[in-house]
Amino acid sequence: MSAYMAGEPDTAAEALDWQGRPLRCQDCPHEDIHAEGRCDLGKICVADRRRKRIDRFFSQNAALAARYLDHPYFEVRALAAKHASVFLLTPLKDDPEPDVRVVAAARLPLARIRDMRFDPEARVRIALAERMEGNDLVALLGDSDYQVRIAAARRAPPDALVYLMHDPETDVRRVVARRLPQGHLARMVNDDDPLVRVVVAEHLEPERLAPLVADPDMRVRFVVAERIDPRFLPALAEDSVPPVAEVARQRLAPTS
C-alpha cells in the first residue's frame, strides 16, 4: 500500500465528481496516462470531488494544470493554480472563490498583487501581508480584520508599528510589543492587558523595567524579576508572591 493511502478510506467505489455523479475512467480525457500510473480512479483523479485526490493528480501531472485554471469546480482551479505557470495566473486575481485568489496572491509577482490589498476576503489580504515588504505593508496595518493586521505587523518596518500600539486586539499588540524599538516599547508598560505587558517585560531593556516592578499581575513581575537591572531587585525580593520573591532573592544572593 502506498504512503498516501495509509489510513485513508479512499476507494474507487467512492469516486464521485464535484456534482456528486459517479466517475468512470471511460469518460475521462486522461485515460492514456492511467497506464503510466499517473492517475487512478478513487485515488489520483482530477475529476474527483475530493481535494486530496485532485492534488495528487496535479502533483503527478503538473504539465496539465494549465488546462484546468477555468474549471467550474473551485477546488480544481485552486489546486491547478499551485502547479500552473505563474504567467497564466493573473486572471485568477478576480476569481469568484477566495481559495483561488489566495493562490494567486501567494504566487504572482509582488508588482501584480498590490491592488489585491482591497480584496474583500481577509485570507487573501493575509496572503499579501505574508509576502509584501517595507512600505507596501503599511496600508495593511490599518486593515479592518485583526488577523491581517497581525500578519502585517510581523513583517512591517518596526518603526511603523507605533500605529498599532493601541490596537483594540490584544494579539495584535503582543506582536507589536515583540518588534517595537526600545524607545516606543517603553510606552507600552501601561497596556491594559497583562499578556501584552508580559511581552513588554520580556523585550524591554533591563534598565527600562523599573515601571513594571509594581505591576498588578504576578506574571509580569516574575519576568521583571528575572531580567531587571539588579539595582531594582530589593523591592521584588519582598514580593507577596513567593515565586517572584524567590527569583529576586536568588539574583541578589552573592555568588561564590
Short mmCIF file of C-alpha atoms in Angstrom, two decimals:
data_model
loop_
_atom_site.label_atom_id
_atom_site.label_comp_id
_atom_site.label_asym_id
_atom_site.label_seq_id
_atom_site.Cartn_x
_atom_site.Cartn_y
_atom_site.Cartn_z
CA MET A 1 0.00 0.00 0.00
CA SER A 2 1.39 3.44 -0.90
CA ALA A 3 2.17 6.01 1.81
CA TYR A 4 -0.54 8.43 0.77
CA MET A 5 -3.17 5.71 1.07
CA ALA A 6 -2.26 4.67 4.61
CA GLY A 7 -5.14 5.30 6.98
CA GLU A 8 -7.42 6.73 4.25
CA PRO A 9 -10.79 5.24 3.32
CA ASP A 10 -10.22 6.09 -0.36
CA THR A 11 -11.83 3.56 -2.68
CA ALA A 12 -12.93 3.68 -6.27
CA ALA A 13 -16.47 2.95 -5.09
CA GLU A 14 -16.48 6.43 -3.52
CA ALA A 15 -15.33 8.15 -6.71
CA LEU A 16 -17.80 10.99 -7.32
CA ASP A 17 -17.34 14.19 -9.27
CA TRP A 18 -17.91 17.66 -7.82
CA GLN A 19 -21.61 17.43 -8.66
CA GLY A 20 -22.00 14.05 -6.92
CA ARG A 21 -22.07 11.91 -10.06
CA PRO A 22 -20.20 8.57 -10.22
CA LEU A 23 -16.91 8.65 -12.11
CA ARG A 24 -15.77 6.23 -14.82
CA CYS A 25 -12.37 6.09 -16.47
CA GLN A 26 -14.08 5.56 -19.82
CA ASP A 27 -15.42 9.11 -19.64
CA CYS A 28 -12.05 10.69 -18.79
CA PRO A 29 -9.89 12.56 -21.34
CA HIS A 30 -6.79 11.34 -19.49
CA GLU A 31 -7.30 7.62 -19.88
CA ASP A 32 -3.99 7.49 -21.76
CA ILE A 33 -1.97 8.35 -18.63
CA HIS A 34 -3.74 5.79 -16.47
CA ALA A 35 -1.44 3.04 -17.72
CA GLU A 36 1.55 5.07 -16.57
CA GLY A 37 0.20 5.21 -13.02
CA ARG A 38 -0.24 8.97 -13.10
CA CYS A 39 -3.95 8.73 -12.39
CA ASP A 40 -6.02 6.14 -10.58
CA LEU A 41 -9.77 6.21 -10.10
CA GLY A 42 -10.64 6.86 -6.46
CA LYS A 43 -7.06 7.78 -5.59
CA ILE A 44 -5.47 10.19 -8.09
CA CYS A 45 -8.11 11.92 -10.15
CA VAL A 46 -8.71 15.46 -11.36
CA ALA A 47 -12.41 14.76 -11.88
CA ASP A 48 -12.95 13.68 -8.27
CA ARG A 49 -14.60 15.99 -5.76
CA ARG A 50 -12.07 15.23 -3.01
CA ARG A 51 -9.30 17.77 -2.62
CA LYS A 52 -6.59 15.21 -1.83
CA ARG A 53 -7.29 13.20 -4.96
CA ILE A 54 -7.20 16.30 -7.14
CA ASP A 55 -3.99 17.49 -5.50
CA ARG A 56 -2.36 14.11 -6.13
CA PHE A 57 -3.32 14.38 -9.78
CA PHE A 58 -1.58 17.72 -10.24
CA SER A 59 1.43 16.55 -8.24
CA GLN A 60 1.78 13.71 -10.73
CA ASN A 61 0.76 15.73 -13.79
CA ALA A 62 1.81 19.33 -13.26
CA ALA A 63 2.07 19.92 -17.01
CA LEU A 64 -1.69 19.51 -17.29
CA ALA A 65 -2.52 22.17 -14.68
CA ALA A 66 -2.90 24.97 -17.22
CA ARG A 67 -5.89 23.21 -18.75
CA TYR A 68 -7.84 23.46 -15.52
CA LEU A 69 -7.48 27.10 -14.49
CA ASP A 70 -11.05 27.81 -15.65
CA HIS A 71 -12.64 24.58 -14.40
CA PRO A 72 -16.13 25.09 -12.88
CA TYR A 73 -15.10 23.43 -9.59
CA PHE A 74 -13.15 25.93 -7.45
CA GLU A 75 -11.03 23.21 -5.78
CA VAL A 76 -9.71 22.19 -9.19
CA ARG A 77 -8.91 25.79 -10.11
CA ALA A 78 -7.15 26.43 -6.79
CA LEU A 79 -5.05 23.27 -6.97
CA ALA A 80 -4.25 23.75 -10.65
CA ALA A 81 -3.06 27.28 -9.80
CA LYS A 82 -0.48 25.80 -7.42
CA HIS A 83 1.20 24.00 -10.32
CA ALA A 84 0.49 26.05 -13.45
CA SER A 85 2.94 28.59 -14.84
CA VAL A 86 2.84 31.83 -12.88
CA PHE A 87 2.45 33.68 -16.19
CA LEU A 88 -1.06 32.22 -16.51
CA LEU A 89 -2.35 33.25 -13.09
CA THR A 90 -3.18 36.94 -13.47
CA PRO A 91 -6.86 36.32 -14.42
CA LEU A 92 -7.28 34.38 -11.15
CA LYS A 93 -6.93 37.62 -9.17
CA ASP A 94 -10.60 38.16 -10.00
CA ASP A 95 -11.76 34.59 -9.42
CA PRO A 96 -15.08 34.45 -7.53
CA GLU A 97 -13.65 31.98 -4.98
CA PRO A 98 -11.30 33.22 -2.22
CA ASP A 99 -9.35 29.93 -2.21
CA VAL A 100 -8.31 30.55 -5.79
CA ARG A 101 -7.42 34.19 -5.19
CA VAL A 102 -5.26 33.16 -2.20
CA VAL A 103 -3.13 31.00 -4.50
CA ALA A 104 -2.83 33.86 -6.98
CA ALA A 105 -1.75 36.21 -4.18
CA ALA A 106 0.82 33.68 -3.00
CA ARG A 107 2.40 33.05 -6.39
CA LEU A 108 2.09 36.12 -8.62
CA PRO A 109 4.94 38.67 -8.65
CA LEU A 110 4.57 41.34 -5.98
CA ALA A 111 4.11 44.07 -8.58
CA ARG A 112 1.00 42.27 -9.82
CA ILE A 113 -0.74 41.80 -6.47
CA ARG A 114 -0.51 45.19 -4.74
CA ASP A 115 -4.05 46.05 -5.77
CA MET A 116 -5.27 42.86 -4.05
CA ARG A 117 -4.94 44.60 -0.68
CA PHE A 118 -8.51 45.75 -1.37
CA ASP A 119 -9.75 42.16 -1.78
CA PRO A 120 -12.92 41.60 0.29
CA GLU A 121 -11.62 38.29 1.72
CA ALA A 122 -9.29 38.54 4.73
CA ARG A 123 -7.46 35.33 3.77
CA VAL A 124 -6.39 36.91 0.51
CA ARG A 125 -5.13 40.03 2.27
CA ILE A 126 -3.24 37.83 4.76
CA ALA A 127 -1.54 36.08 1.83
CA LEU A 128 -0.43 39.51 0.62
CA ALA A 129 0.81 40.56 4.04
CA GLU A 130 2.92 37.42 4.27
CA ARG A 131 4.76 38.38 1.07
CA MET A 132 4.93 42.17 0.96
CA GLU A 133 7.81 44.12 2.41
CA GLY A 134 8.59 47.59 3.71
CA ASN A 135 6.21 50.42 2.99
CA ASP A 136 3.88 48.16 0.99
CA LEU A 137 2.79 46.68 4.32
CA VAL A 138 1.90 49.96 5.99
CA ALA A 139 -1.54 50.14 4.37
CA LEU A 140 -2.39 46.71 5.76
CA LEU A 141 -1.60 47.82 9.32
CA GLY A 142 -4.94 49.60 9.30
CA ASP A 143 -6.89 46.65 7.90
CA SER A 144 -10.35 46.04 9.36
CA ASP A 145 -9.51 42.38 10.13
CA TYR A 146 -7.19 41.85 13.10
CA GLN A 147 -5.64 38.74 11.56
CA VAL A 148 -4.49 40.80 8.59
CA ARG A 149 -3.04 43.39 10.96
CA ILE A 150 -1.17 40.61 12.79
CA ALA A 151 0.30 39.29 9.54
CA ALA A 152 1.33 42.79 8.51
CA ALA A 153 2.76 43.61 11.94
CA ARG A 154 5.04 40.58 11.78
CA ARG A 155 6.78 41.94 8.68
CA ALA A 156 6.31 45.71 8.64
CA PRO A 157 9.22 48.05 9.43
CA PRO A 158 9.46 48.20 13.26
CA ASP A 159 9.15 51.98 13.34
CA ALA A 160 5.80 51.74 11.54
CA LEU A 161 4.31 49.64 14.35
CA VAL A 162 3.67 52.70 16.51
CA TYR A 163 0.32 52.91 14.71
CA LEU A 164 -0.70 49.63 16.34
CA MET A 165 0.44 50.29 19.90
CA HIS A 166 -3.18 50.95 20.91
CA ASP A 167 -4.81 48.41 18.63
CA PRO A 168 -8.08 47.10 20.15
CA GLU A 169 -6.93 43.46 19.78
CA THR A 170 -4.58 42.01 22.38
CA ASP A 171 -2.99 39.59 19.91
CA VAL A 172 -2.04 42.47 17.63
CA ARG A 173 -0.43 44.43 20.46
CA ARG A 174 1.54 41.37 21.56
CA VAL A 175 3.08 41.09 18.10
CA VAL A 176 3.82 44.81 18.18
CA ALA A 177 5.50 44.52 21.59
CA ARG A 178 7.87 41.87 20.25
CA ARG A 179 9.10 44.11 17.44
CA LEU A 180 8.87 47.74 18.56
CA PRO A 181 12.12 49.67 19.00
CA GLN A 182 13.01 50.21 22.66
CA GLY A 183 12.03 53.86 22.81
CA HIS A 184 8.47 53.14 21.68
CA LEU A 185 8.21 49.86 23.59
CA ALA A 186 8.72 51.69 26.89
CA ARG A 187 5.41 53.47 26.23
CA MET A 188 3.58 50.13 26.40
CA VAL A 189 4.35 49.38 30.07
CA ASN A 190 0.86 50.58 30.96
CA ASP A 191 -1.00 48.45 28.44
CA ASP A 192 -4.40 47.34 29.74
CA ASP A 193 -3.75 43.64 29.11
CA PRO A 194 -1.25 41.77 31.31
CA LEU A 195 -0.41 39.39 28.45
CA VAL A 196 0.85 42.37 26.49
CA ARG A 197 2.81 43.65 29.47
CA VAL A 198 4.44 40.23 29.83
CA VAL A 199 5.77 40.56 26.28
CA VAL A 200 6.91 44.09 27.07
CA ALA A 201 8.75 42.79 30.14
CA GLU A 202 10.39 40.07 28.03
CA HIS A 203 11.73 42.50 25.42
CA LEU A 204 12.35 45.80 27.18
CA GLU A 205 15.96 46.50 28.14
CA PRO A 206 16.64 45.58 31.81
CA GLU A 207 17.35 49.15 32.85
CA ARG A 208 13.95 50.27 31.49
CA LEU A 209 11.89 47.76 33.50
CA ALA A 210 11.51 49.78 36.73
CA PRO A 211 7.93 50.92 35.92
CA LEU A 212 6.86 47.25 35.94
CA VAL A 213 8.26 46.37 39.38
CA ALA A 214 4.87 47.05 40.97
CA ASP A 215 2.77 45.67 38.12
CA PRO A 216 -0.53 44.24 39.44
CA ASP A 217 -0.03 40.96 37.56
CA MET A 218 2.37 38.43 39.11
CA ARG A 219 3.28 37.02 35.66
CA VAL A 220 4.65 40.40 34.66
CA ARG A 221 6.55 40.82 37.93
CA PHE A 222 8.03 37.33 37.59
CA VAL A 223 9.52 38.19 34.18
CA VAL A 224 10.72 41.51 35.55
CA ALA A 225 12.40 39.75 38.49
CA GLU A 226 14.25 37.52 36.01
CA ARG A 227 15.51 40.38 33.84
CA ILE A 228 15.56 43.74 35.62
CA ASP A 229 18.73 45.61 36.47
CA PRO A 230 19.83 44.30 39.91
CA ARG A 231 19.51 47.77 41.42
CA PHE A 232 15.73 47.33 41.43
CA LEU A 233 15.61 43.79 42.83
CA PRO A 234 15.21 44.59 46.57
CA ALA A 235 11.57 45.59 46.11
CA LEU A 236 10.84 42.37 44.23
CA ALA A 237 12.61 40.31 46.90
CA GLU A 238 9.76 41.31 49.23
CA ASP A 239 7.04 40.48 46.72
CA SER A 240 3.86 38.93 48.12
CA VAL A 241 4.05 36.10 45.57
CA PRO A 242 6.71 33.58 46.68
CA PRO A 243 7.99 32.58 43.19
CA VAL A 244 8.58 36.24 42.32
CA ALA A 245 10.37 36.94 45.60
CA GLU A 246 12.45 33.77 45.24
CA VAL A 247 13.72 34.72 41.79
CA ALA A 248 14.68 38.17 43.03
CA ARG A 249 16.47 36.78 46.11
CA GLN A 250 18.39 34.26 44.03
CA ARG A 251 19.65 37.05 41.80
CA LEU A 252 20.57 39.18 44.83
CA ALA A 253 22.45 36.39 46.55
CA PRO A 254 26.24 36.84 46.33
CA THR A 255 27.98 34.41 44.03
CA SER A 256 30.79 32.36 45.47
#
